[in-house]
Short mmCIF file of C-alpha atoms and ligand atoms in Angstrom, two decimals:
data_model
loop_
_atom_site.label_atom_id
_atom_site.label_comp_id
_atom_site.label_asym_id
_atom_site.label_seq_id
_atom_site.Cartn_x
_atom_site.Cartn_y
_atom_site.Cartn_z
CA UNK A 25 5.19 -3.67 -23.40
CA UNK A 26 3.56 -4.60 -20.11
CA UNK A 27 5.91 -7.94 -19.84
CA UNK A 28 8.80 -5.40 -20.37
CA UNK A 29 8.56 -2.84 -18.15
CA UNK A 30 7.82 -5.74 -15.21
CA UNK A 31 11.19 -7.08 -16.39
CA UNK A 32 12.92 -3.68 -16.20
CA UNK A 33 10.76 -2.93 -12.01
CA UNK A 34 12.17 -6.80 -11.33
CA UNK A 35 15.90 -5.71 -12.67
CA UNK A 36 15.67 -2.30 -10.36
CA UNK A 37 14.18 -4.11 -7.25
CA UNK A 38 17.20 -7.54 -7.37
CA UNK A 39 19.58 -5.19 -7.89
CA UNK A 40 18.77 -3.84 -4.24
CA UNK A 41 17.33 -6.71 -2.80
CA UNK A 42 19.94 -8.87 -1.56
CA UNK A 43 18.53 -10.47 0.86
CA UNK A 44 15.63 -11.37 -1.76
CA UNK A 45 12.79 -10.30 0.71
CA UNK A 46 11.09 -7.84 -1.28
CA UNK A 47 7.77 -8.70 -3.04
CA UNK A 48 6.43 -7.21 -5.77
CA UNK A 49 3.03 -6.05 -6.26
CA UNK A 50 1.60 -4.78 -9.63
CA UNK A 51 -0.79 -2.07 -8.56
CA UNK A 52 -3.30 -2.17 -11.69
CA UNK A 53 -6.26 0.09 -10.59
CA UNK A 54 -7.94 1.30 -13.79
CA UNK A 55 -5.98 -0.83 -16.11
CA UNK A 56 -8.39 -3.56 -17.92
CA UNK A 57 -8.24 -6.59 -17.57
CA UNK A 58 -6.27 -7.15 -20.07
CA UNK A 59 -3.17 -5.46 -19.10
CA UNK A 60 -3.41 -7.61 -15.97
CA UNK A 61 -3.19 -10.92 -18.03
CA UNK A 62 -0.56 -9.45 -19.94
CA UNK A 63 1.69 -9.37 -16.42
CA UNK A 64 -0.08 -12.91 -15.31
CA UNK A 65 1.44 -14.31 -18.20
CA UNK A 66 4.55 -12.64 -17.47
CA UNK A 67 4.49 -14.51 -14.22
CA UNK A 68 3.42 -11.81 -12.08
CA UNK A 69 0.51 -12.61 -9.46
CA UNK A 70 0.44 -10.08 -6.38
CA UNK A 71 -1.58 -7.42 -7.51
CA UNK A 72 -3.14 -4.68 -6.01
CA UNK A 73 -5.98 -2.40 -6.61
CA UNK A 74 -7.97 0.61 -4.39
CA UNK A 75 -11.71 0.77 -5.89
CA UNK A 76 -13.47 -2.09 -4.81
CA UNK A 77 -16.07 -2.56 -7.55
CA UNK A 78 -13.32 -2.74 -10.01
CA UNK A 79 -11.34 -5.25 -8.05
CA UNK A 80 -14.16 -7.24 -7.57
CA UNK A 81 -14.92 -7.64 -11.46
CA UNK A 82 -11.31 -8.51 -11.54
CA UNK A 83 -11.16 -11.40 -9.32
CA UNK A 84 -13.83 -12.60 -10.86
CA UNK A 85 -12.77 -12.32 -14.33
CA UNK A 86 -9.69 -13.85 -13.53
CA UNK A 87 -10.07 -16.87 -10.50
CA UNK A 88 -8.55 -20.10 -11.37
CA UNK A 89 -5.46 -18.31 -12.04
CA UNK A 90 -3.71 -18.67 -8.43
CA UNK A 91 -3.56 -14.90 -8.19
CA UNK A 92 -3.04 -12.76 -4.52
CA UNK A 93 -4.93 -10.14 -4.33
CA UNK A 94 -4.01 -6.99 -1.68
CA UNK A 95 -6.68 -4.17 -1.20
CA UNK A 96 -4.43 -0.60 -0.98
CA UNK A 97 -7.32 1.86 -1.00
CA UNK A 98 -9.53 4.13 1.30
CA UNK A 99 -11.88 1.53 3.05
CA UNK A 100 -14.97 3.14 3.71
CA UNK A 101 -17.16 0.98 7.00
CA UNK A 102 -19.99 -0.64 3.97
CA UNK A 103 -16.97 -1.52 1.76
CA UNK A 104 -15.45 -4.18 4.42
CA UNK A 105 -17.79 -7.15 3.74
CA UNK A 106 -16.78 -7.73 0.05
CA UNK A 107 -13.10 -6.92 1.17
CA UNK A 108 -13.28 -9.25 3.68
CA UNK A 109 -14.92 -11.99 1.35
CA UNK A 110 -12.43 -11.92 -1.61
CA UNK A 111 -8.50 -10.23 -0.71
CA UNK A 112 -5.86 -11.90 0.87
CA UNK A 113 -4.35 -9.26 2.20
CA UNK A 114 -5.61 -5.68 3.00
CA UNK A 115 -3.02 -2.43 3.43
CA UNK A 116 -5.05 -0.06 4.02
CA UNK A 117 -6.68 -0.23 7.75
CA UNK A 118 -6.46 2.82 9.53
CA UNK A 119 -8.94 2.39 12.50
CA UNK A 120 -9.47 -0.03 14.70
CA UNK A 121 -13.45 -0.27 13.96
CA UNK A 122 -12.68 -1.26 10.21
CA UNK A 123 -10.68 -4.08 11.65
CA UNK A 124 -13.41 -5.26 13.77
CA UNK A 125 -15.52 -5.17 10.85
CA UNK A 126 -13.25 -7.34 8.60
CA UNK A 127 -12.75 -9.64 11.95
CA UNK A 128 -16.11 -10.33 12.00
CA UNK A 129 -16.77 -10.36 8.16
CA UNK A 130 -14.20 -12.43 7.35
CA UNK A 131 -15.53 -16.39 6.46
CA UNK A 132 -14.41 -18.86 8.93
CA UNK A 133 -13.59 -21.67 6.62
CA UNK A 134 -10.61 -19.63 4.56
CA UNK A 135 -7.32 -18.44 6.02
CA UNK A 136 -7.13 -15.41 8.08
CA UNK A 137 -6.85 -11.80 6.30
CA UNK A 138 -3.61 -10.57 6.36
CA UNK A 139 -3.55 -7.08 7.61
CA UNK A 140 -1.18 -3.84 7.55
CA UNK A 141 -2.06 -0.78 9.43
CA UNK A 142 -1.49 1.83 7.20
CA UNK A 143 0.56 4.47 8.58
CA UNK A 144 0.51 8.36 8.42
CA UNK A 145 4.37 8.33 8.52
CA UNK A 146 4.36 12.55 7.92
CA UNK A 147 1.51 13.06 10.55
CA UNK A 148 -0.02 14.71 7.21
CA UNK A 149 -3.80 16.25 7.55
CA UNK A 150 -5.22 15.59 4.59
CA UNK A 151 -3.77 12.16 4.43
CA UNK A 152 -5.17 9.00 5.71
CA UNK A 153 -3.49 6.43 8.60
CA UNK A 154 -3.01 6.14 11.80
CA UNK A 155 -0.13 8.68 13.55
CA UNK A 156 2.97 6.66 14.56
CA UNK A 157 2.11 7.64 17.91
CA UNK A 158 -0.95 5.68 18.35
CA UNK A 159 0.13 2.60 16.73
CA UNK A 160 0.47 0.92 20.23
CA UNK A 161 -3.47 1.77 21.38
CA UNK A 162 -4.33 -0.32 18.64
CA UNK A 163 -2.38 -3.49 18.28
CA UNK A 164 -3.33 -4.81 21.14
CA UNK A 165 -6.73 -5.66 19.85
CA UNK A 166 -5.14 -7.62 16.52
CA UNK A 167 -4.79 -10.65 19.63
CA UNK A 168 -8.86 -10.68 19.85
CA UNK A 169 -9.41 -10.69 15.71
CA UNK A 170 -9.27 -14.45 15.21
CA UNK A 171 -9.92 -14.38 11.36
CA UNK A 172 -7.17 -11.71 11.14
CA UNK A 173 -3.69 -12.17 10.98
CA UNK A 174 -1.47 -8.18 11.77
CA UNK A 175 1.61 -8.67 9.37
CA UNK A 176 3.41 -5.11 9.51
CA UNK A 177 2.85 -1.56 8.03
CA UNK A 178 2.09 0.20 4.92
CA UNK A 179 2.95 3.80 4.47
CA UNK A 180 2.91 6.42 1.39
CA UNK A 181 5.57 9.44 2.57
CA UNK A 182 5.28 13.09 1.52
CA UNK A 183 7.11 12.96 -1.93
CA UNK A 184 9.69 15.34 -0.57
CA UNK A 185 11.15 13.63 1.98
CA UNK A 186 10.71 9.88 1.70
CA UNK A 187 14.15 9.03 2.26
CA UNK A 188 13.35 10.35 5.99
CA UNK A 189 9.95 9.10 5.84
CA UNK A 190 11.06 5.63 5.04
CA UNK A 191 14.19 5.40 7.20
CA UNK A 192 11.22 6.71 10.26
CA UNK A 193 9.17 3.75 9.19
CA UNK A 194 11.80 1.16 9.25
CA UNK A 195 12.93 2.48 12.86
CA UNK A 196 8.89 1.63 13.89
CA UNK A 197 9.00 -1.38 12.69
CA UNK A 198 12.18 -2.56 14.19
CA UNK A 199 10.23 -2.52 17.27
CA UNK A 200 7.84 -5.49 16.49
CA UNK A 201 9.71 -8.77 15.79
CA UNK A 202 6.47 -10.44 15.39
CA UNK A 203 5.19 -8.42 12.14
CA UNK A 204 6.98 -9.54 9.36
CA UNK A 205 5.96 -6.98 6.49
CA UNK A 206 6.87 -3.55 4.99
CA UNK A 207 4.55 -2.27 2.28
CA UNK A 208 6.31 0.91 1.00
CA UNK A 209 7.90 1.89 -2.47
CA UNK A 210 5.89 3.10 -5.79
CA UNK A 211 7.09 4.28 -8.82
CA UNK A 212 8.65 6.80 -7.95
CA UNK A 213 10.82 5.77 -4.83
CA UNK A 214 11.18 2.07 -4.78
CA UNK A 215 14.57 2.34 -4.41
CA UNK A 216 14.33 4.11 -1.45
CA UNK A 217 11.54 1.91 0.03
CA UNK A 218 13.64 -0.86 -0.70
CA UNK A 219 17.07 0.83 0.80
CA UNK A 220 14.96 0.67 4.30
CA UNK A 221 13.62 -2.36 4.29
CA UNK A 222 10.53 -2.33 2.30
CA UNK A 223 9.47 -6.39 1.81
CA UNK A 224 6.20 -5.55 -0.56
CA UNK A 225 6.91 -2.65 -2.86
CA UNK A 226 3.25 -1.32 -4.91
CA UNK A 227 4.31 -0.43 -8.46
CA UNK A 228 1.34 1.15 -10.84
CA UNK A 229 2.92 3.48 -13.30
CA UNK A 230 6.05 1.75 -13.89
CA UNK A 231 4.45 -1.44 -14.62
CA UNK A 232 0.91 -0.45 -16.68
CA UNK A 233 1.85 2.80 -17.77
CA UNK A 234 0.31 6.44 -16.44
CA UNK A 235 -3.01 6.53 -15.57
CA UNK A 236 -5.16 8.81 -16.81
C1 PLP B 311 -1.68 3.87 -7.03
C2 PLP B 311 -0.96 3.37 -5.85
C3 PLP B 311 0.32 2.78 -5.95
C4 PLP B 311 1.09 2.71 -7.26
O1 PLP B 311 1.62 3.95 -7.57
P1 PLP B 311 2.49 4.17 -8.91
O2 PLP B 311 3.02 5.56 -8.74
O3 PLP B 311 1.57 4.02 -10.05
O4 PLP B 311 3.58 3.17 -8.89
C5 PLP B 311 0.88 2.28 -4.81
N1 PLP B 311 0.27 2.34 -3.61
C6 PLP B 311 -0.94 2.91 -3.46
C7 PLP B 311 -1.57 2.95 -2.11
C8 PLP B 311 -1.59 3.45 -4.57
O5 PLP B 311 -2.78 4.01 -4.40
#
């Protein structure tokens, strides 16, 4: 089931992706581990999960299997050590002092983390990111990280208008040639996501099935 439904997200994202930039990451948070070998062996190997303790029993469970692993969750200041220890790439930073703290936590003798700052695209309250507005206060600092490397933006629009939302996201990051990378697109609006420009789209549901 799980190497089907990758098929059918891999059908819906080359049939949009001409210019075959788009990435796809299978966002397995509570799925065992299991359902992730089911999609290894299915030749899937981004994945991406948001609770830490989980993630960390599954990169465990599964090194030696070449996978990349991208943290999407809420980071919380004690959580950056281990994140900076075992991801390859984390979407999630919001604030410049959880960047320091991954800068300074992250080993010397790998490659640099690759970073997105996630971005409150809606200006939403209750949501986490950093306001369009006051993405330029903090990029500046990215040049004095030397274990981290700033690749783009992640976002995750208000449901009822992501077409806007997106389309606002791609017009940001239009403005940085250097940052290569879009992380937007879930279940429910890859298409869209991928219409503006998206080059990693996060698919859960689509992929493992609803979570409970
Ligand atoms: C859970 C999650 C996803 C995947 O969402 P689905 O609707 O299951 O595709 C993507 N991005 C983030 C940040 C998530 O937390």
């Amino acid at each position: 089931m799980i190497a089907r439904n990758l098929k059918k997200v891999q059908v819906r994202i080359s049939a949009l992706d001409k210019n075959q930039q788009v990435t796809l990451i299978a966002v397995s948070k509570t799925k065992p581990i299991s359902d992730l070998q089911q999609a290894i062996d299915a030749g899937q190997y981004h994945f991406g999960e948001n609770y830490l303790q989980e993630a960390l029993d599954k990169i465990k469970a599964l090194e030696n299997q070449n996978l990349i692993w991208h943290f999407i969750g809420a980071i919380q200041s004690n959580k950056t050590q281990q994140i900076a220890q075992n991801f390859d790439w984390v979407h999630s930073v919001d604030r410049l002092k959880i960047a320091k703290r991954l800068n300074q936590q992250r080993p010397d003798n790998v490659e640099k983390l690759n970073v997105l700052l996630q971005i409150n695209i809606d200006n939403e309250p209750t949501k986490s990111g950093i306001s369009p507005e006051k993405i330029d206060d903090i990029i500046p600092h990215f040049a004095t990280f030397s274990n981290l490397i700033l690749r783009g933006f992640m976002c995750i629009p208000s449901p009822d208008n992501a077409k806007q939302s997106f389309a606002k996201m791609a017009n940001i990051f239009k403005k940085y040639p250097n940052l290569d990378t879009l992380s937007m697109g879930m279940s429910r609006d890859l298409e869209l996501a991928i219409e503006n420009g998206a080059t990693f789209v996060r698919i859960g549901a689509d992929i493992f099935g609803k979570r409970d």
